[in-house]
């Protein structure tokens, strides 16, 4: 009798003692090891910087493909033609002030100065209104300096990406706006949330209507020096040498790994990051960590022997930084595929906070319920936004539900696009939690 009672008590308790679900297993496994960090360590320390068109970008494609193969995961590459911009010499000095050295770096896509450089007077503006107000007369023949700081209050309040998109306007289009009024070169203050006299590069683009003039970013400290000297009413002249080159486009590739769905194989949950990086650092934060999360998501699901209902497609995009050609090529080739989700991770590797999503209303509430498991790593918060990532933007614009992973961004722009974006900035434990968040969401969307 007693035995039977005990047995029935045990049976009644079973639901709470039940084996963890697959999503729980994924989250637990992702956080009990440093595999994502090991993957990132090879990418950043053994391969290094991976600017589109470079030999090391090519090596990264080969290595990632080989890794997936080694893990027993179906993988293929799909060709993408990418720009091939190569940095050259970059020096600046204040000829008017004892030839003081100015630390600067060419913006990606910039044209060169003549080999011997140019020497011109600096003129500072805070925004386009001030530029316009000065007009052709004052701008002609000068080097325009955009002294536009990032809004650090926004950064501290967890809205770093908003502050970035405000400040980055002058990096993107400032040169052409200055050239329209006759400037001979354009300089920006590095788009940075902190600085140890580090330069922040990044993409710029020319408006074909105006002459192409060289464009560079000074460090925050050097921008402040120029600002102080001009503030004293002094004439400040700079000698500027930039010798980057734009070579013909070269063929590169997106790397696409896949775990077939069992019940609805035609439905695809995409999880992606970008394999290319800027050339100054080794792209550990941007976006080696995203690549590691995607690769580890695939490896983990394979290792645990899990078979999702829908197909999981891990995509390592090429050329996010200076062209978005990989995202475009993927969309052109796969817009006909039935994507049910596009997850992108390209915001660093600090501790997880949640995800941005293009879902709202009931769909957003349903997602919150479904993804409760992510609470275990502090990533169960979902926030609506129409844009959830760059490489997946074409899919999301076409109506595919988008998800953008959001780690704590308060220090992301301290290192973003600088020589200091290196592996030592990554905490293996936080990267493991990030991986758990990304892999967990991938699984929930693919299987539930
Ligand atoms: Zn990125």
Tab-separated table of C-alpha atoms and ligand atoms in Angstrom:
chain	number	residue	atom	x	y	z
A	1	UNK	CA	0.000	0.000	0.000
A	2	UNK	CA	2.680	2.427	1.065
A	3	UNK	CA	4.693	1.556	-1.988
A	4	UNK	CA	1.748	2.231	-4.307
A	5	UNK	CA	1.093	5.549	-2.600
A	6	UNK	CA	4.712	6.535	-3.028
A	7	UNK	CA	4.610	5.508	-6.677
A	8	UNK	CA	1.497	7.529	-7.369
A	9	UNK	CA	2.963	10.522	-5.550
A	10	UNK	CA	6.045	10.252	-7.708
A	11	UNK	CA	3.917	10.008	-10.835
A	12	UNK	CA	1.964	13.102	-9.816
A	13	UNK	CA	5.222	14.970	-9.378
A	14	UNK	CA	6.519	13.913	-12.772
A	15	UNK	CA	5.460	16.935	-14.849
A	16	UNK	CA	7.604	19.240	-12.701
A	17	UNK	CA	10.493	16.804	-12.750
A	18	UNK	CA	10.195	16.305	-16.497
A	19	UNK	CA	13.320	16.375	-18.603
A	20	UNK	CA	14.197	19.891	-19.797
A	21	UNK	CA	12.812	20.899	-23.180
A	22	UNK	CA	15.059	21.251	-26.199
A	23	UNK	CA	15.293	25.039	-25.873
A	24	UNK	CA	16.335	24.670	-22.217
A	25	UNK	CA	18.968	22.125	-23.228
A	26	UNK	CA	20.339	24.486	-25.861
A	27	UNK	CA	20.529	27.411	-23.436
A	28	UNK	CA	22.145	25.245	-20.748
A	29	UNK	CA	24.685	23.730	-23.127
A	30	UNK	CA	25.632	27.072	-24.697
A	31	UNK	CA	26.465	28.550	-21.311
A	32	UNK	CA	28.466	25.632	-19.906
A	33	UNK	CA	31.478	26.002	-22.210
A	34	UNK	CA	33.585	28.483	-24.211
A	35	UNK	CA	33.222	27.008	-27.689
A	36	UNK	CA	31.907	30.271	-29.196
A	37	UNK	CA	34.954	32.071	-27.785
A	38	UNK	CA	37.290	29.409	-29.181
A	39	UNK	CA	35.740	29.881	-32.622
A	40	UNK	CA	36.049	33.663	-32.334
A	41	UNK	CA	39.624	33.316	-31.163
A	42	UNK	CA	40.621	31.493	-34.354
A	43	UNK	CA	38.825	33.989	-36.563
A	44	UNK	CA	40.367	37.062	-34.917
A	45	UNK	CA	43.797	35.853	-33.807
A	46	UNK	CA	44.676	33.376	-36.563
A	47	UNK	CA	42.948	35.034	-39.524
A	48	UNK	CA	42.698	38.641	-38.347
A	49	UNK	CA	41.137	41.650	-40.091
A	50	UNK	CA	38.806	40.685	-42.948
A	51	UNK	CA	38.036	43.656	-45.137
A	52	UNK	CA	36.050	42.690	-48.245
A	53	UNK	CA	38.248	41.751	-51.172
A	54	UNK	CA	41.271	40.998	-48.976
A	55	UNK	CA	43.129	37.683	-48.815
A	56	UNK	CA	42.122	37.217	-45.197
A	57	UNK	CA	38.429	37.694	-46.028
A	58	UNK	CA	38.886	34.889	-48.533
A	59	UNK	CA	40.622	32.787	-45.888
A	60	UNK	CA	37.735	33.398	-43.477
A	61	UNK	CA	35.270	32.056	-46.064
A	62	UNK	CA	37.368	28.909	-46.520
A	63	UNK	CA	37.861	28.404	-42.799
A	64	UNK	CA	34.170	28.852	-41.868
A	65	UNK	CA	33.117	26.450	-44.626
A	66	UNK	CA	35.651	23.897	-43.423
A	67	UNK	CA	34.475	24.254	-39.805
A	68	UNK	CA	30.849	23.538	-40.687
A	69	UNK	CA	31.968	20.520	-42.713
A	70	UNK	CA	34.049	19.256	-39.832
A	71	UNK	CA	31.011	19.520	-37.559
A	72	UNK	CA	28.979	17.444	-40.016
A	73	UNK	CA	26.731	20.329	-41.066
A	74	UNK	CA	25.628	20.867	-44.685
A	75	UNK	CA	27.354	23.963	-46.015
A	76	UNK	CA	27.820	25.788	-49.294
A	77	UNK	CA	29.205	29.107	-50.499
A	78	UNK	CA	27.313	31.438	-52.804
A	79	UNK	CA	29.279	33.955	-54.903
A	80	UNK	CA	29.169	37.691	-54.179
A	81	UNK	CA	31.086	40.387	-56.079
A	82	UNK	CA	32.573	42.757	-53.502
A	83	UNK	CA	34.368	46.121	-53.549
A	84	UNK	CA	38.107	46.030	-53.062
A	85	UNK	CA	39.232	49.171	-51.290
A	86	UNK	CA	42.750	49.218	-49.860
A	87	UNK	CA	44.008	51.632	-47.238
A	88	UNK	CA	47.279	53.421	-47.947
A	89	UNK	CA	49.412	55.949	-46.138
A	90	UNK	CA	47.453	58.307	-43.906
A	91	UNK	CA	49.100	61.225	-42.164
A	92	UNK	CA	48.051	64.652	-41.013
A	93	UNK	CA	50.059	67.483	-39.474
A	94	UNK	CA	49.283	71.048	-38.480
A	95	UNK	CA	51.765	73.055	-40.539
A	96	UNK	CA	50.528	76.216	-38.844
A	97	UNK	CA	51.278	74.819	-35.382
A	98	UNK	CA	54.758	73.246	-35.287
A	99	UNK	CA	53.748	70.354	-37.530
A	100	UNK	CA	51.888	68.697	-34.673
A	101	UNK	CA	50.829	65.228	-35.660
A	102	UNK	CA	47.121	64.654	-36.137
A	103	UNK	CA	45.964	61.057	-35.708
A	104	UNK	CA	43.511	60.244	-38.454
A	105	UNK	CA	42.345	57.450	-40.732
A	106	UNK	CA	40.758	57.368	-44.177
A	107	UNK	CA	37.071	56.581	-44.333
A	108	UNK	CA	36.257	53.450	-46.299
A	109	UNK	CA	35.738	54.280	-49.966
A	110	UNK	CA	37.634	57.563	-49.799
A	111	UNK	CA	39.657	58.723	-52.783
A	112	UNK	CA	43.325	59.651	-52.328
A	113	UNK	CA	45.071	62.994	-52.092
A	114	UNK	CA	47.965	63.479	-54.530
A	115	UNK	CA	50.916	61.364	-53.329
A	116	UNK	CA	52.638	64.454	-51.922
A	117	UNK	CA	49.430	65.412	-50.108
A	118	UNK	CA	47.508	68.652	-49.878
A	119	UNK	CA	47.924	71.627	-47.571
A	120	UNK	CA	44.894	73.722	-46.738
A	121	UNK	CA	43.188	75.733	-44.059
A	122	UNK	CA	40.712	74.010	-41.743
A	123	UNK	CA	37.201	75.325	-41.282
A	124	UNK	CA	34.968	73.829	-38.623
A	125	UNK	CA	31.203	73.310	-38.665
A	126	UNK	CA	28.858	71.492	-36.308
A	127	UNK	CA	26.262	70.593	-38.898
A	128	UNK	CA	25.036	71.105	-42.482
A	129	UNK	CA	23.149	74.306	-41.583
A	130	UNK	CA	26.384	75.937	-40.494
A	131	UNK	CA	28.119	74.628	-43.621
A	132	UNK	CA	25.434	76.138	-45.828
A	133	UNK	CA	25.501	79.421	-43.932
A	134	UNK	CA	29.248	79.756	-44.537
A	135	UNK	CA	28.665	79.175	-48.232
A	136	UNK	CA	30.990	78.694	-51.191
A	137	UNK	CA	32.980	81.829	-50.498
A	138	UNK	CA	34.247	80.635	-47.105
A	139	UNK	CA	34.423	76.889	-47.857
A	140	UNK	CA	36.188	76.931	-51.237
A	141	UNK	CA	39.753	75.569	-51.105
A	142	UNK	CA	39.490	74.560	-47.438
A	143	UNK	CA	39.334	71.324	-45.493
A	144	UNK	CA	35.946	71.089	-43.791
A	145	UNK	CA	35.962	69.655	-40.261
A	146	UNK	CA	32.670	68.281	-38.951
A	147	UNK	CA	32.945	68.501	-35.182
A	148	UNK	CA	29.901	66.422	-34.396
A	149	UNK	CA	30.094	64.473	-31.121
A	150	UNK	CA	28.046	61.381	-30.350
A	151	UNK	CA	25.199	62.082	-27.920
A	152	UNK	CA	26.685	60.411	-24.847
A	153	UNK	CA	23.537	60.778	-22.799
A	154	UNK	CA	21.713	58.577	-25.293
A	155	UNK	CA	24.600	56.097	-25.146
A	156	UNK	CA	24.448	55.917	-21.360
A	157	UNK	CA	20.677	55.426	-21.492
A	158	UNK	CA	21.059	52.308	-23.586
A	159	UNK	CA	20.215	54.034	-26.883
A	160	UNK	CA	23.717	53.912	-28.357
A	161	UNK	CA	22.547	52.905	-31.821
A	162	UNK	CA	20.312	55.980	-32.049
A	163	UNK	CA	23.239	58.192	-31.096
A	164	UNK	CA	25.316	56.384	-33.719
A	165	UNK	CA	22.850	56.887	-36.552
A	166	UNK	CA	22.661	60.613	-35.752
A	167	UNK	CA	26.419	61.135	-35.701
A	168	UNK	CA	27.243	58.853	-38.607
A	169	UNK	CA	25.418	61.106	-41.077
A	170	UNK	CA	28.537	63.282	-41.453
A	171	UNK	CA	30.749	60.247	-41.996
A	172	UNK	CA	28.483	58.973	-44.743
A	173	UNK	CA	27.633	62.094	-46.711
A	174	UNK	CA	29.720	64.902	-45.240
A	175	UNK	CA	32.412	64.818	-47.935
A	176	UNK	CA	30.032	65.363	-50.832
A	177	UNK	CA	28.157	68.105	-48.979
A	178	UNK	CA	31.485	69.876	-48.407
A	179	UNK	CA	32.628	69.249	-51.997
A	180	UNK	CA	29.434	70.856	-53.255
A	181	UNK	CA	30.725	74.120	-51.780
A	182	UNK	CA	34.279	73.708	-53.073
A	183	UNK	CA	36.059	72.043	-50.115
A	184	UNK	CA	39.258	70.129	-50.960
A	185	UNK	CA	38.911	67.475	-48.229
A	186	UNK	CA	36.547	66.523	-45.438
A	187	UNK	CA	37.356	65.456	-41.878
A	188	UNK	CA	35.023	64.191	-39.180
A	189	UNK	CA	35.414	63.702	-35.481
A	190	UNK	CA	35.501	59.917	-34.965
A	191	UNK	CA	32.065	58.501	-34.195
A	192	UNK	CA	33.009	57.303	-30.727
A	193	UNK	CA	31.502	56.876	-27.274
A	194	UNK	CA	34.994	56.866	-25.719
A	195	UNK	CA	38.504	57.493	-26.944
A	196	UNK	CA	42.104	56.749	-26.075
A	197	UNK	CA	43.121	58.696	-29.180
A	198	UNK	CA	41.825	55.844	-31.320
A	199	UNK	CA	40.474	56.474	-34.807
A	200	UNK	CA	37.121	55.065	-35.913
A	201	UNK	CA	36.840	54.318	-39.621
A	202	UNK	CA	33.636	53.379	-41.429
A	203	UNK	CA	31.959	53.618	-44.783
A	204	UNK	CA	31.337	56.833	-46.670
A	205	UNK	CA	29.724	57.349	-50.052
A	206	UNK	CA	30.009	60.001	-52.745
A	207	UNK	CA	27.227	61.840	-54.473
A	208	UNK	CA	28.125	61.629	-58.172
A	209	UNK	CA	26.936	65.179	-58.744
A	210	UNK	CA	29.943	66.648	-56.907
A	211	UNK	CA	33.732	66.237	-57.091
A	212	UNK	CA	35.102	63.344	-55.031
A	213	UNK	CA	37.290	64.722	-52.244
A	214	UNK	CA	39.388	62.741	-49.712
A	215	UNK	CA	37.614	61.953	-46.432
A	216	UNK	CA	39.066	60.935	-43.076
A	217	UNK	CA	38.231	60.682	-39.384
A	218	UNK	CA	40.379	62.308	-36.691
A	219	UNK	CA	40.453	60.987	-33.150
A	220	UNK	CA	38.219	62.760	-30.645
A	221	UNK	CA	41.353	64.217	-28.995
A	222	UNK	CA	42.727	65.601	-32.261
A	223	UNK	CA	39.320	67.041	-33.181
A	224	UNK	CA	39.252	68.800	-29.823
A	225	UNK	CA	42.749	70.205	-30.394
A	226	UNK	CA	41.686	71.651	-33.740
A	227	UNK	CA	38.513	72.969	-32.113
A	228	UNK	CA	40.488	74.751	-29.351
A	229	UNK	CA	42.952	76.346	-31.765
A	230	UNK	CA	40.176	77.595	-34.049
A	231	UNK	CA	38.335	78.808	-30.945
A	232	UNK	CA	41.282	81.124	-30.235
A	233	UNK	CA	40.669	82.703	-33.609
A	234	UNK	CA	43.863	81.270	-35.096
A	235	UNK	CA	44.333	80.117	-38.666
A	236	UNK	CA	44.937	76.372	-38.671
A	237	UNK	CA	46.502	74.753	-41.734
A	238	UNK	CA	46.912	71.019	-42.239
A	239	UNK	CA	49.100	68.931	-44.472
A	240	UNK	CA	47.075	65.816	-45.322
A	241	UNK	CA	48.256	62.668	-47.102
A	242	UNK	CA	45.822	59.842	-47.859
A	243	UNK	CA	46.669	57.192	-50.439
A	244	UNK	CA	43.872	54.603	-50.436
A	245	UNK	CA	42.986	52.794	-53.655
A	246	UNK	CA	39.799	51.391	-55.062
A	247	UNK	CA	40.749	48.280	-57.061
A	248	UNK	CA	38.377	46.328	-59.331
A	249	UNK	CA	35.628	44.316	-57.603
A	250	UNK	CA	36.569	40.760	-56.695
A	251	UNK	CA	34.548	37.598	-56.227
A	252	UNK	CA	33.919	36.561	-52.653
A	253	UNK	CA	31.112	34.577	-51.023
A	254	UNK	CA	28.400	34.217	-48.412
A	255	UNK	CA	28.755	31.028	-46.364
A	256	UNK	CA	25.457	29.196	-45.882
A	257	UNK	CA	25.047	26.285	-43.464
A	258	UNK	CA	21.838	24.373	-43.054
A	259	UNK	CA	20.072	21.933	-40.745
A	260	UNK	CA	17.068	20.523	-42.570
A	261	UNK	CA	13.641	20.715	-40.966
A	262	UNK	CA	11.777	17.459	-40.375
A	263	UNK	CA	8.129	18.550	-40.652
A	264	UNK	CA	8.227	21.806	-42.588
A	265	UNK	CA	11.606	21.794	-44.329
A	266	UNK	CA	10.486	24.501	-46.776
A	267	UNK	CA	10.048	26.965	-43.897
A	268	UNK	CA	13.337	28.680	-43.091
A	269	UNK	CA	14.583	30.304	-39.919
A	270	UNK	CA	17.632	32.333	-40.890
A	271	UNK	CA	20.270	33.247	-38.322
A	272	UNK	CA	23.070	35.476	-39.600
A	273	UNK	CA	26.046	37.717	-38.909
A	274	UNK	CA	28.762	39.184	-41.117
A	275	UNK	CA	32.101	37.592	-41.828
A	276	UNK	CA	33.874	40.698	-43.151
A	277	UNK	CA	35.304	43.365	-40.840
A	278	UNK	CA	37.084	46.682	-41.090
A	279	UNK	CA	40.832	46.533	-41.579
A	280	UNK	CA	42.117	48.427	-38.519
A	281	UNK	CA	41.345	45.888	-35.781
A	282	UNK	CA	40.536	42.190	-35.995
A	283	UNK	CA	36.761	42.626	-35.894
A	284	UNK	CA	36.207	40.720	-32.652
A	285	UNK	CA	33.247	42.838	-31.618
A	286	UNK	CA	32.130	43.743	-35.145
A	287	UNK	CA	31.183	41.161	-36.157
A	288	UNK	CA	33.420	38.209	-35.291
A	289	UNK	CA	31.338	37.654	-32.173
A	290	UNK	CA	28.154	37.507	-34.270
A	291	UNK	CA	29.827	34.983	-36.573
A	292	UNK	CA	30.841	32.902	-33.544
A	293	UNK	CA	27.259	32.977	-32.209
A	294	UNK	CA	25.846	31.805	-35.543
A	295	UNK	CA	28.458	29.067	-36.000
A	296	UNK	CA	28.052	27.857	-32.437
A	297	UNK	CA	24.247	27.863	-32.765
A	298	UNK	CA	24.545	25.434	-35.672
A	299	UNK	CA	27.226	23.288	-34.007
A	300	UNK	CA	25.312	23.081	-30.756
A	301	UNK	CA	22.050	21.936	-32.350
A	302	UNK	CA	23.973	19.337	-34.331
A	303	UNK	CA	25.929	18.179	-31.276
A	304	UNK	CA	22.767	17.750	-29.202
A	305	UNK	CA	21.291	15.671	-32.017
A	306	UNK	CA	18.209	17.904	-32.217
A	307	UNK	CA	16.052	17.858	-35.313
A	308	UNK	CA	14.023	21.051	-35.802
A	309	UNK	CA	10.602	21.047	-37.487
A	310	UNK	CA	11.654	23.925	-39.742
A	311	UNK	CA	14.955	24.364	-41.556
A	312	UNK	CA	17.613	26.397	-39.734
A	313	UNK	CA	19.885	28.334	-42.085
A	314	UNK	CA	23.037	29.931	-40.673
A	315	UNK	CA	24.303	32.664	-42.972
A	316	UNK	CA	27.691	34.386	-42.748
A	317	UNK	CA	27.272	37.437	-44.947
A	318	UNK	CA	30.172	39.026	-46.819
A	319	UNK	CA	30.679	42.790	-47.180
A	320	UNK	CA	28.266	44.224	-44.620
A	321	UNK	CA	30.715	46.983	-43.772
A	322	UNK	CA	31.390	48.674	-47.074
A	323	UNK	CA	28.711	47.691	-49.503
A	324	UNK	CA	26.125	45.254	-48.113
A	325	UNK	CA	26.680	43.201	-51.251
A	326	UNK	CA	26.293	39.881	-49.395
A	327	UNK	CA	22.897	40.858	-47.996
A	328	UNK	CA	21.772	42.004	-51.431
A	329	UNK	CA	23.079	38.892	-53.206
A	330	UNK	CA	21.408	36.640	-50.644
A	331	UNK	CA	18.099	38.409	-51.120
A	332	UNK	CA	18.363	38.255	-54.906
A	333	UNK	CA	19.023	34.508	-54.779
A	334	UNK	CA	16.578	33.594	-52.005
A	335	UNK	CA	13.708	36.047	-51.989
A	336	UNK	CA	11.537	33.201	-53.283
A	337	UNK	CA	12.360	30.979	-50.283
A	338	UNK	CA	9.782	30.772	-47.518
A	339	UNK	CA	11.596	32.589	-44.690
A	340	UNK	CA	9.587	32.585	-41.470
A	341	UNK	CA	12.223	34.470	-39.449
A	342	UNK	CA	15.422	36.449	-40.025
A	343	UNK	CA	17.612	36.754	-36.939
A	344	UNK	CA	20.675	38.987	-37.164
A	345	UNK	CA	23.443	39.401	-34.608
A	346	UNK	CA	25.710	42.389	-35.304
A	347	UNK	CA	25.826	44.507	-32.165
A	348	UNK	CA	28.777	43.167	-30.212
A	349	UNK	CA	29.215	40.611	-27.472
A	350	UNK	CA	28.468	42.304	-24.167
A	351	UNK	CA	25.882	40.743	-21.835
A	352	UNK	CA	22.535	39.992	-23.522
A	353	UNK	CA	19.540	42.276	-22.947
A	354	UNK	CA	17.013	40.980	-25.483
A	355	UNK	CA	16.018	41.379	-29.116
A	356	UNK	CA	14.586	43.978	-31.422
A	357	UNK	CA	11.774	42.620	-33.547
A	358	UNK	CA	9.591	43.778	-36.404
A	359	UNK	CA	6.640	41.993	-34.750
A	360	UNK	CA	4.072	44.001	-32.813
A	361	UNK	CA	0.727	43.602	-31.095
A	362	UNK	CA	-0.496	40.033	-30.581
A	363	UNK	CA	2.400	38.550	-32.528
A	364	UNK	CA	4.830	40.295	-30.176
A	365	UNK	CA	2.946	39.050	-27.071
A	366	UNK	CA	2.889	35.502	-28.437
A	367	UNK	CA	6.628	35.707	-29.056
A	368	UNK	CA	7.258	36.869	-25.486
A	369	UNK	CA	5.369	33.840	-24.141
A	370	UNK	CA	7.100	31.433	-26.504
A	371	UNK	CA	10.591	32.736	-25.762
A	372	UNK	CA	10.377	32.775	-21.938
A	373	UNK	CA	13.308	30.369	-21.794
A	374	UNK	CA	15.609	33.241	-22.778
A	375	UNK	CA	14.991	34.730	-19.335
A	376	UNK	CA	17.730	32.384	-18.098
A	377	UNK	CA	20.303	34.585	-19.824
A	378	UNK	CA	18.455	37.885	-19.460
A	379	UNK	CA	17.430	37.974	-23.117
A	380	UNK	CA	13.639	37.580	-22.988
A	381	UNK	CA	12.899	41.258	-23.636
A	382	UNK	CA	11.542	42.050	-27.104
A	383	UNK	CA	11.107	45.524	-28.491
A	384	UNK	CA	9.416	46.565	-31.697
A	385	UNK	CA	11.412	48.371	-34.385
A	386	UNK	CA	10.961	48.332	-38.167
A	387	UNK	CA	14.701	47.729	-38.738
A	388	UNK	CA	16.330	44.758	-37.060
A	389	UNK	CA	19.622	44.441	-38.961
A	390	UNK	CA	21.503	45.516	-42.090
A	391	UNK	CA	22.135	42.243	-43.925
A	392	UNK	CA	18.599	41.004	-43.305
A	393	UNK	CA	16.969	44.388	-44.042
A	394	UNK	CA	15.955	43.323	-47.553
A	395	UNK	CA	14.113	40.275	-46.210
A	396	UNK	CA	12.457	42.253	-43.429
A	397	UNK	CA	11.363	44.986	-45.856
A	398	UNK	CA	9.796	42.198	-47.913
A	399	UNK	CA	7.734	41.139	-44.891
A	400	UNK	CA	9.837	38.465	-43.184
A	401	UNK	CA	9.642	38.859	-39.370
A	402	UNK	CA	12.989	40.279	-38.244
A	403	UNK	CA	14.890	39.807	-34.999
A	404	UNK	CA	17.994	41.785	-34.032
A	405	UNK	CA	20.061	40.615	-31.082
A	406	UNK	CA	20.745	43.360	-28.518
A	407	UNK	CA	23.696	42.981	-26.150
A	408	UNK	CA	24.396	45.836	-23.725
A	409	UNK	CA	25.547	48.579	-26.124
A	410	UNK	CA	26.961	51.083	-23.652
A	411	UNK	CA	30.574	50.360	-24.646
A	412	UNK	CA	30.091	49.075	-28.179
A	413	UNK	CA	31.018	52.389	-29.787
A	414	UNK	CA	34.112	52.770	-27.621
A	415	UNK	CA	35.819	50.214	-29.896
A	416	UNK	CA	33.630	50.066	-33.003
A	417	UNK	CA	35.698	50.240	-36.252
A	418	UNK	CA	38.934	51.020	-34.381
A	419	UNK	CA	42.323	49.274	-34.150
A	420	UNK	CA	41.181	48.319	-30.617
A	421	UNK	CA	38.394	45.979	-31.790
A	422	UNK	CA	40.316	42.885	-30.727
A	423	UNK	CA	39.636	39.617	-28.897
A	424	UNK	CA	40.676	40.910	-25.464
A	425	UNK	CA	37.512	43.064	-25.384
A	426	UNK	CA	35.346	39.929	-25.333
A	427	UNK	CA	34.303	38.176	-22.123
A	428	UNK	CA	33.963	34.442	-22.901
A	429	UNK	CA	31.145	34.104	-20.383
A	430	UNK	CA	29.106	36.931	-21.885
A	431	UNK	CA	29.711	35.583	-25.379
A	432	UNK	CA	28.409	32.188	-24.197
A	433	UNK	CA	25.269	33.868	-22.816
A	434	UNK	CA	24.822	35.720	-26.115
A	435	UNK	CA	25.150	32.446	-27.958
A	436	UNK	CA	22.535	30.906	-25.678
A	437	UNK	CA	20.163	33.777	-26.464
A	438	UNK	CA	20.666	33.547	-30.230
A	439	UNK	CA	20.609	29.748	-30.341
A	440	UNK	CA	17.627	29.626	-27.980
A	441	UNK	CA	15.561	32.028	-30.088
A	442	UNK	CA	16.582	30.217	-33.270
A	443	UNK	CA	15.345	26.946	-31.822
A	444	UNK	CA	12.078	28.364	-30.461
A	445	UNK	CA	11.262	29.876	-33.885
A	446	UNK	CA	12.285	26.749	-35.764
A	447	UNK	CA	10.611	24.142	-33.622
A	448	UNK	CA	7.675	25.657	-31.723
B	1	LIG	ZN1	28.879	45.001	-38.109
